[in-house]
Structures are given as structure tokens and as C-alpha cells.
Coordinates of C-alpha atoms in Angstrom, one line a residue:
X1 CA 86.4 136.8 84.1
X2 CA 90.0 136.8 82.7
X3 CA 92.0 133.9 83.6
X4 CA 95.5 134.3 84.9
X5 CA 98.6 133.8 82.5
X6 CA 100.5 131.1 83.3
X7 CA 103.7 131.2 82.7
X8 CA 106.0 128.3 81.3
X9 CA 107.7 127.7 84.9
X10 CA 104.3 127.1 86.2
X11 CA 103.0 124.8 83.6
X12 CA 106.2 123.0 84.0
X13 CA 106.1 122.6 88.0
X14 CA 102.2 121.8 87.7
X15 CA 102.8 119.3 85.1
X16 CA 105.6 117.9 86.9
X17 CA 104.1 117.7 90.1
X18 CA 101.0 115.7 88.8
X19 CA 103.4 113.2 87.0
X20 CA 105.3 112.7 90.2
X21 CA 102.7 113.2 93.1
X22 CA 99.6 111.8 91.7
X23 CA 101.0 108.4 90.7
X24 CA 103.4 108.0 94.1
X25 CA 99.8 108.5 96.0
X26 CA 98.1 106.6 94.1
X27 CA 100.6 103.6 94.4
X28 CA 101.0 104.3 98.2
X29 CA 96.9 104.2 98.5
X30 CA 96.6 100.9 96.3
X31 CA 99.6 99.7 98.4
X32 CA 97.6 100.1 101.8
X33 CA 94.5 98.9 100.4
X34 CA 95.7 96.2 98.8
X35 CA 97.6 95.2 102.2
X36 CA 94.1 96.1 104.1
X37 CA 92.6 94.3 102.1
X38 CA 94.8 91.1 102.1
X39 CA 95.1 91.7 106.1
X40 CA 90.8 91.4 106.1
X41 CA 91.0 88.6 103.9
X42 CA 93.3 86.8 106.3
X43 CA 91.2 87.2 109.3
X44 CA 88.2 86.2 107.4
X45 CA 90.2 83.0 106.6
X46 CA 91.2 82.7 110.2
X47 CA 87.6 82.7 111.0
X48 CA 86.6 80.3 108.6
X49 CA 89.2 78.1 109.4
X50 CA 87.8 78.4 113.3
X51 CA 84.6 77.8 112.3
X52 CA 85.3 74.7 110.4
X53 CA 87.4 73.2 113.2
X54 CA 84.4 74.2 116.0
X55 CA 82.3 72.3 113.3
X56 CA 84.5 69.0 112.8
X57 CA 85.0 68.7 117.1
X58 CA 81.0 69.1 117.4
X59 CA 80.8 66.5 115.0
X60 CA 83.1 64.0 116.6
X61 CA 82.0 64.9 120.2
X62 CA 78.4 64.4 118.8
X63 CA 79.4 61.2 117.0
X64 CA 81.3 59.8 120.2
X65 CA 78.6 60.8 122.2
X66 CA 76.2 59.3 120.0
X67 CA 77.9 55.8 120.0
X68 CA 78.0 55.5 124.0
X69 CA 74.6 56.7 124.0
X70 CA 73.5 53.9 121.9
X71 CA 75.9 51.5 123.7
X72 CA 74.3 52.0 126.9
X73 CA 70.9 52.2 125.7
X74 CA 71.0 48.9 124.0
X75 CA 72.0 47.5 127.7
X76 CA 69.1 48.9 129.5
X77 CA 65.8 47.4 129.4
X78 CA 62.7 47.5 131.1
X79 CA 64.3 44.5 133.6
X80 CA 66.9 47.0 134.9
X81 CA 64.3 49.4 135.5
X82 CA 62.6 47.6 138.3
X83 CA 63.1 48.4 142.1
X84 CA 65.9 45.6 142.3
X85 CA 67.7 46.7 139.7
X86 CA 67.2 50.4 139.6
X87 CA 70.5 51.2 141.5
X88 CA 72.6 48.6 139.2
X89 CA 71.1 50.8 136.2
X90 CA 72.0 54.3 138.0
X91 CA 75.5 52.8 138.4
X92 CA 76.2 52.8 134.9
X93 CA 74.5 55.9 134.4
X94 CA 76.9 57.4 136.9
X95 CA 79.9 55.7 135.5
X96 CA 78.8 57.1 132.1
X97 CA 78.6 60.6 133.6
X98 CA 82.0 60.9 135.0
X99 CA 83.6 59.4 132.0
X100 CA 82.2 62.3 130.2
X101 CA 82.4 65.9 132.1
X102 CA 81.3 67.6 129.5
X103 CA 78.0 66.2 129.7
X104 CA 75.4 68.0 132.8
X105 CA 73.3 64.9 133.5
X106 CA 72.7 61.5 132.2
X107 CA 68.8 60.3 132.9
X108 CA 66.2 57.7 131.7
X109 CA 62.7 58.8 131.2
X110 CA 60.5 55.7 131.7
X111 CA 57.6 54.4 129.9
X112 CA 55.8 54.8 133.4
X113 CA 56.5 58.5 133.9
X114 CA 59.6 57.8 136.3
X115 CA 62.9 59.6 136.1
X116 CA 66.3 57.9 136.7
X117 CA 69.1 60.4 137.2
X118 CA 73.1 59.7 137.5
X119 CA 73.2 62.6 140.1
X120 CA 70.0 61.4 141.9
X121 CA 68.8 64.9 141.2
X122 CA 65.2 66.1 142.8
X123 CA 62.5 67.0 140.5
X124 CA 59.2 68.7 140.6
X125 CA 56.3 66.2 141.6
X126 CA 54.3 67.3 138.5
X127 CA 57.0 66.7 136.3
X128 CA 56.6 64.1 133.4
X129 CA 59.2 62.7 130.8
X130 CA 56.6 61.7 128.5
X131 CA 55.8 65.4 127.8
X132 CA 59.0 66.6 127.0
X133 CA 60.1 67.1 123.7
X134 CA 63.5 64.8 124.0
X135 CA 61.1 61.9 124.9
X136 CA 58.7 62.3 122.5
X137 CA 61.3 62.9 119.6
X138 CA 63.1 59.6 120.4
X139 CA 59.9 57.4 120.8
X140 CA 58.9 58.8 117.3
X141 CA 62.1 57.5 115.9
X142 CA 63.6 54.7 118.1
X143 CA 66.5 53.2 115.6
X144 CA 68.0 57.1 115.3
X145 CA 69.8 59.3 118.3
X146 CA 67.9 62.2 118.5
X147 CA 69.5 65.6 119.0
X148 CA 67.2 67.9 120.5
X149 CA 66.6 71.7 120.0
X150 CA 68.3 73.9 123.1
X151 CA 66.2 73.8 126.3
X152 CA 65.9 75.0 129.8
X153 CA 67.1 72.4 132.0
X154 CA 64.4 71.2 134.7
X155 CA 67.3 70.4 136.8
X156 CA 69.7 72.8 136.6
X157 CA 67.5 75.6 135.0
X158 CA 70.6 76.0 131.9
X159 CA 70.0 76.2 128.6
X160 CA 71.3 72.8 127.4
X161 CA 71.2 70.7 124.2
X162 CA 69.9 66.9 124.5
X163 CA 70.8 63.9 123.1
X164 CA 68.1 61.0 123.4
X165 CA 67.9 57.3 122.3
X166 CA 65.3 54.8 122.8
X167 CA 66.1 52.0 124.9
X168 CA 66.1 48.7 123.1
X169 CA 62.7 47.4 124.2
X170 CA 60.8 50.6 124.5
X171 CA 60.3 50.9 127.9
X172 CA 61.6 54.3 128.4
X173 CA 64.2 56.8 126.6
X174 CA 68.0 57.5 127.4
X175 CA 68.9 61.1 127.3
X176 CA 72.4 63.1 128.3
X177 CA 72.4 67.1 128.7
X178 CA 75.2 68.8 127.0
X179 CA 75.9 71.8 128.7
X180 CA 76.6 75.0 126.6
X181 CA 78.8 76.3 128.8
X182 CA 81.3 73.5 127.9
X183 CA 81.1 74.1 124.1
X184 CA 81.2 78.0 125.2
X185 CA 84.7 77.5 126.6
X186 CA 85.7 75.5 123.4
X187 CA 84.5 78.1 121.0
X188 CA 86.3 81.1 123.1
X189 CA 89.3 79.5 122.1
X190 CA 88.7 80.3 118.7
X191 CA 90.9 83.5 118.0
X192 CA 89.8 85.7 115.3
X193 CA 91.9 89.0 115.7
X194 CA 91.5 90.8 118.8
X195 CA 88.2 91.3 119.2
X196 CA 86.4 88.5 116.9
X197 CA 84.5 86.1 118.2
X198 CA 82.7 83.1 117.3
X199 CA 78.5 82.1 117.8
X200 CA 76.4 79.7 117.6
X201 CA 72.6 79.8 116.6
X202 CA 70.0 76.6 116.3
X203 CA 67.9 75.7 113.8
X204 CA 65.4 77.6 114.8
X205 CA 66.8 80.9 114.9
X206 CA 67.9 81.0 119.0
X207 CA 70.9 81.9 120.3
X208 CA 72.9 79.3 121.9
X209 CA 76.5 81.0 121.9
X210 CA 77.3 84.6 121.9
X211 CA 79.9 87.0 123.7
X212 CA 76.9 89.4 124.8
X213 CA 74.0 87.3 124.2
X214 CA 71.3 85.6 126.4
X215 CA 71.2 81.8 125.5
X216 CA 68.1 80.5 124.1
X217 CA 66.8 84.0 123.2
X218 CA 65.8 84.6 119.8
X219 CA 68.0 86.2 117.1
X220 CA 66.5 89.3 115.7
X221 CA 69.0 90.9 114.0
X222 CA 68.5 92.3 110.5
X223 CA 71.5 90.2 109.2
X224 CA 70.1 87.0 110.4
X225 CA 68.2 86.4 107.3
X226 CA 71.3 86.4 105.4
X227 CA 72.8 83.7 108.0
X228 CA 70.1 81.5 106.9
X229 CA 69.5 82.3 103.4
X230 CA 71.8 79.3 102.8
X231 CA 73.8 76.7 104.3
X232 CA 77.1 78.4 104.0
X233 CA 79.0 81.9 102.8
X234 CA 80.0 85.0 104.1
X235 CA 78.2 88.7 104.4
X236 CA 78.9 92.1 106.1
X237 CA 77.2 93.7 108.4
X238 CA 77.3 96.3 111.3
X239 CA 77.8 94.8 114.7
X240 CA 77.2 97.7 117.7
X241 CA 77.9 100.4 115.4
X242 CA 81.1 98.2 113.9
X243 CA 82.0 97.5 110.4
X244 CA 82.1 93.7 110.6
X245 CA 82.2 90.6 108.4
X246 CA 80.8 86.8 108.9
X247 CA 81.8 83.5 107.5
X248 CA 79.4 80.8 108.5
X249 CA 78.9 77.3 107.8
X250 CA 76.1 74.8 108.9
X251 CA 76.1 71.8 111.0
X252 CA 74.7 68.9 109.1
X253 CA 73.7 66.7 112.1
X254 CA 72.5 69.3 114.3
X255 CA 71.6 71.9 111.8
X256 CA 73.0 74.9 113.8
X257 CA 74.7 77.8 112.6
X258 CA 78.5 78.2 113.4
X259 CA 79.1 81.7 112.6
X260 CA 82.9 83.5 113.1
X261 CA 83.1 87.2 113.0
X262 CA 85.9 89.7 112.2
X263 CA 86.1 93.7 112.7
X264 CA 87.6 95.1 109.4
X265 CA 88.9 98.0 111.9
X266 CA 91.4 95.3 112.8
X267 CA 92.0 94.9 109.5
X268 CA 92.6 98.7 109.4
X269 CA 94.8 98.9 112.8
X270 CA 96.7 95.8 111.6
X271 CA 97.6 97.6 108.1
X272 CA 98.5 101.1 109.8
X273 CA 102.5 100.4 110.1
X274 CA 102.1 99.5 106.3
X275 CA 100.4 102.9 105.7
X276 CA 102.7 104.9 107.2
X277 CA 105.7 103.1 105.8
X278 CA 103.8 103.9 102.5
X279 CA 103.7 107.7 103.4
X280 CA 107.2 107.6 104.3
X281 CA 108.2 106.0 101.1
X282 CA 105.9 108.6 99.4
X283 CA 107.5 111.4 101.5
X284 CA 111.2 110.4 100.2
X285 CA 110.1 110.0 96.7
X286 CA 108.4 113.3 96.1
X287 CA 111.4 114.7 97.9
X288 CA 113.7 113.3 95.3
X289 CA 111.6 113.9 92.8
X290 CA 111.4 117.4 93.4
X291 CA 115.1 117.6 93.4
X292 CA 115.3 115.9 90.0
X293 CA 112.3 118.2 88.4
X294 CA 114.5 121.4 89.9
X295 CA 117.2 120.1 88.2
X296 CA 115.5 119.5 85.1
X297 CA 113.5 122.9 85.4
X298 CA 116.5 124.7 85.6
X299 CA 118.2 123.0 82.9
X300 CA 115.0 124.2 80.6
X301 CA 114.4 127.7 81.9
X302 CA 117.9 128.9 82.1
X303 CA 118.5 128.8 78.7
X304 CA 115.1 130.5 77.6
X305 CA 115.6 133.2 80.1
X306 CA 118.8 133.7 78.3
X307 CA 117.1 133.7 74.9
X308 CA 114.1 136.2 76.7
X309 CA 116.8 138.4 77.6
X310 CA 118.5 138.5 74.6
X311 CA 115.3 139.3 72.7
X312 CA 114.5 142.1 75.1
X313 CA 117.8 143.4 74.4
X314 CA 117.4 143.3 70.5
X315 CA 113.8 144.9 71.0
X316 CA 115.8 147.9 72.4
X317 CA 118.2 148.2 69.4
X318 CA 121.0 146.1 70.3
X319 CA 121.7 143.6 67.6
X320 CA 125.4 142.5 69.2
X321 CA 124.0 140.3 71.9
X322 CA 125.0 136.5 71.5
X323 CA 123.3 134.1 73.6
X324 CA 125.9 131.6 74.8
X325 CA 125.2 128.0 73.5
X326 CA 125.9 125.1 76.2
X327 CA 124.1 121.9 74.7
X328 CA 123.1 120.6 71.8
X329 CA 119.3 119.5 72.1
X330 CA 116.4 121.7 70.8
X331 CA 117.2 124.7 73.1
X332 CA 121.0 124.2 71.8
X333 CA 119.5 124.8 67.8
X334 CA 117.2 127.3 69.2
X335 CA 120.1 129.4 70.7
X336 CA 122.0 128.7 67.5
X337 CA 119.2 129.6 65.4
X338 CA 118.6 133.2 67.5
X339 CA 122.7 134.2 67.0
X340 CA 122.1 133.5 63.4
X341 CA 119.0 135.8 63.3
X342 CA 121.0 138.4 65.3
X343 CA 123.6 138.5 62.8
X344 CA 121.5 138.4 59.6
X345 CA 119.8 141.2 61.2
X346 CA 123.1 143.1 61.8
X347 CA 124.1 142.6 58.2
X348 CA 120.7 143.5 57.4
X349 CA 120.9 146.6 59.2
X350 CA 124.5 147.7 57.8
X351 CA 123.4 147.2 54.2
X352 CA 120.6 149.2 55.3
X353 CA 122.5 151.9 56.4
X354 CA 125.0 152.2 53.2
X355 CA 122.1 152.1 51.0
X356 CA 120.7 155.1 53.2
X357 CA 124.0 156.5 52.8
X358 CA 124.2 156.2 49.4
X359 CA 120.8 157.7 49.0
X360 CA 121.5 160.8 50.9
X361 CA 124.8 161.5 48.7
X362 CA 122.5 160.9 45.6
X363 CA 120.1 163.2 47.1
X364 CA 122.4 166.1 47.4
X365 CA 124.0 165.5 44.2
X366 CA 120.3 165.7 42.8
X367 CA 119.8 169.0 44.9
X368 CA 122.7 170.7 43.3
X369 CA 121.7 169.7 39.9
X370 CA 118.5 170.7 40.5
X371 CA 120.0 174.2 41.4
X372 CA 122.1 174.4 38.4
X373 CA 119.1 173.2 36.4
X374 CA 116.9 176.3 38.2
X375 CA 119.7 178.7 37.2
X376 CA 120.1 177.6 33.7
X377 CA 116.3 177.8 33.5
X378 CA 116.2 181.5 34.7
X379 CA 119.0 182.3 32.4
X380 CA 117.4 180.6 29.4
X381 CA 114.2 182.8 30.6
X382 CA 116.1 185.6 30.8
X383 CA 117.9 185.3 27.2
X384 CA 114.3 184.3 25.7
X385 CA 112.9 187.6 27.1
X386 CA 115.8 189.5 26.1
X387 CA 115.2 187.9 22.7
X388 CA 111.7 188.6 22.6
X389 CA 112.2 192.6 23.6
X390 CA 114.8 192.2 21.0
X391 CA 112.6 191.0 18.3
X392 CA 109.8 193.0 19.2
X393 CA 111.8 196.2 18.7
X394 CA 112.9 194.7 15.7
X395 CA 109.2 194.1 14.3
X396 CA 108.1 197.7 15.3
X397 CA 111.4 198.9 13.2
X398 CA 110.3 196.7 10.2
X399 CA 107.0 198.2 10.5
X400 CA 108.1 201.5 10.7
X401 CA 110.0 201.6 7.6
X402 CA 107.3 199.5 5.9
X403 CA 105.0 202.0 5.7
X404 CA 106.5 205.5 5.8
X405 CA 106.1 206.8 1.8
X406 CA 109.2 206.8 0.1
X407 CA 110.3 210.2 -1.7
X408 CA 110.5 210.9 -5.4
X409 CA 113.0 210.8 -7.3
X410 CA 112.9 214.0 -7.5
X411 CA 112.6 214.9 -4.1
X412 CA 115.5 212.4 -2.9
X413 CA 117.7 214.4 -5.6
X414 CA 117.0 217.7 -4.3
X415 CA 116.9 219.2 -8.0
X416 CA 113.7 220.6 -7.5
X417 CA 114.3 223.6 -5.5
X418 CA 111.6 225.4 -6.5
X419 CA 108.4 226.2 -3.8
X420 CA 106.1 224.4 -5.9
X421 CA 108.2 221.4 -5.6
X422 CA 108.7 221.7 -1.9
X423 CA 105.2 221.5 -1.8
X424 CA 104.7 218.5 -3.8
X425 CA 107.8 216.2 -2.0
X426 CA 106.8 216.0 2.0
X427 CA 109.2 216.2 4.6
X428 CA 110.3 213.4 6.7
X429 CA 108.9 214.7 9.4
X430 CA 105.5 214.9 7.8
X431 CA 105.7 211.8 6.7
X432 CA 106.3 210.0 10.5
X433 CA 103.5 211.9 11.8
X434 CA 100.9 209.6 10.5
X435 CA 102.7 206.6 11.6
X436 CA 103.2 208.0 14.8
X437 CA 99.3 208.4 15.3
X438 CA 98.7 205.2 14.4
X439 CA 101.3 203.5 16.5
X440 CA 99.9 205.6 19.4
X441 CA 96.1 204.3 19.1
X442 CA 97.0 200.7 19.8
X443 CA 99.3 201.3 22.5
X444 CA 96.3 203.6 24.5
X445 CA 93.6 200.5 23.5
X446 CA 96.2 198.2 25.6
X447 CA 96.4 200.2 28.2
X448 CA 92.5 200.9 28.7
X449 CA 92.3 196.7 28.3

């Protein structure tokens, strides 16, 4: 298939369009992408900062409550748990509970299986604190405050996280329940964009705080592997069909995973004004560039069109047309060269015309000379023919004279008048007859031939 012919105008327009539009669009897209990436990075930095703040807040809270817990545990022993002193021990628990409103319950699990609580909550008859994980862990490490894994509180039925410390004489374990609702309210105050959120998972991959998840439920999402693969970092994932990115850290005291999530669509929405401004700048640049390109094309194509028209007229025989020279650039030099070529061609045509006229005159003179030569030749031929005829006649006469016998002296003198003498002297007619016969014979032969 034959490709369509591209004119110089089309080539220049295509070239300028590519030179103008492609870089401008590329710059606009790169600017928009850079702004979006920067906003996404800022949102991720905000998420990381919130995660760090919650991690520090959790550390400070646990440390403060651990110190208070250790203080009370050192003041209560087996003697304070007797029937006479139980009321005094309960007052200490109630005072501690009032000073820490974020604590759900303060209690002591005794070695005899009894429970002493600050709120005097009623437990089931078969409840035995010695069988609870917090009691067993604290007794296993009596000199250390134990942070238990989240569990369902037997009193409130809510998911709680406990701190436990063995009493000084190991007669029981002092414990407190931290309500995740209070921690949840603290986490909710962390703002990551308009839709971002924070979530907390324990060391056993159970959900503690999540805006849509159930506390205590197992985390089974595919991205959980990335969350527990390292102590801190970032990873991208899909959250309910939305493209998201997360940053996380691991709390050293609890082993919990604190994760901040931001949605990339928020960065795109935030970068939308930048995108529209970039499009406006691109459009203005293209319009201005198009005007400049039009002026450049006009300054280039107009002289070319003039040269094309002049060449067309020259091809039709008009070599008098001149191109107007308005610049000293390459096109101006080309126009001057074209005018010089036209002038040289005119001079050549004039010279050829003169030569043709001279040649025509010489041809006429030669023709006249040829006519005169032809006439002279005819005259020479006629003269030669006449000379040939005369020569032939003279030759014939000469042969006749040579062959006729001459009479004797007597005959010429006429002295002999006697009959005898006249018989011996032939007459002129008798002498000519033999010759006439001889001349007649060749003539007949020639005619026969």
C-alpha cells in the first residue's frame, strides 16, 4: 500500500507538535505524579508519626500502671487478705481504681482460690483465679509485672488486657484489667487523612483495635504475613477493594503490632487541584506555543511557496519572474540563488536565440550558394555536353578525311581528259561510298545493342 505523501507543512506541524506537546504533557504528568507521591509520602509520614505516638503513649501508660501495681502489690500480703483485713485491702483497690479511670477492674486472686475485687463484682461459683492465665504467668515470674494477652473478662464480658504482679509474700496475684475501649478512644484520635485509621494486633495475631473488626478475632487477611515478617516497616495491600499502604511498629513491652493505614486514593484526591492546575498550564502553554509555531511555519513556508510559484512559472516558459528577497537567512540565500539562476537562464536563452538567428541566416546564405552552385553545375554540364558533341563531330570529320583516298596528281590537275584516264581516276562520290557504308555499319550495331 502506497504511503500518503507528506508535505513540508505537515512534517513541520507534526515535528513542532511533538516537540511542544510531548514535553509539556510529560512535564505536567510528572508534576502531578510527583505531587501525588509527595502527598502520599506525607500521609504515610503522618501515619508513622501517629503510630509512634500511640506506641510511646502505650509504653508510658503501661510503665506508670506497672509502677503503681508493684507499689500496691508490695503493701498487700497474706495478712491483709484475712477476713478481718479484707475490707482494708478492698479500700486500697478501690482507691487505685478511682485514680485510674481507664482501668476496668482491680482484683486479687488468692492462693486459696478466692477473689477480692474493687467493685465487689459477683463471679460464678466455679470461678477459680488459679486457673486463669494471668495468675499462672505472674506466679511463674513473681518479680516481674506480667502483661497478659487479650482475653474475655469474666466480669464484664469484654476483651481486656491485664497486668498482673505477684504479691510480696506470693500469697496471691494483684491484677488490673485495661479496657480496650479506652485505648480505642485514644487510637481514634489519631488522624491519617480523611479515611485512614490505626489498628492494633497482639503477639498471637489477634485483633485488638480495628474500626470494622471484632476485638479478639483472629487476623486472617493475606497481608498479615507482611505485618509479622519484621518488627517495623511499610507494605502495600488491598483493604476491602481499596489500594492502601501501611506503616507499622512492634511495641517492645507487649509485642503488639501498631499499624497505621492510609488510602492512596486520598493522595489522588488531594493532588486533584494540582492536576487541574497542571492541565490549565499545559493548555495555556500549548495555545501560546501553537501561536509561536504558526508564526514560525508562516515565515518558513511563505518563501517556499513563493519559490514554488516562481519555479512553476519558469516551467511554463516565463523566465522573467523574480522572487522577492526579505531576509538574509538560508531562505533568503535560496531566493537570491533562484533569481541568479533565472537571470543566467534568461541570458542563456537570449544567447541561444541569437545563435539560432545567425544559424538561420547562414542557412539561407548556404541555400542560395547551393542554388548558384547547382546552376553553375548545370551550365558546366551543358557546356561539357556541347563540347562532347563538338568533339564527336570533329572526330567524325577527322576520320572521314583520313580514310578518303586522294586522287593522283593527274586526276587533280585534270590534265587527263581521256576516257581512259577518267576511268582510272575515281570520282568523289565513288570515294565516299565505301566510307559511308563503314560508318553506317557501326551505327546499326549500336542501335541493335
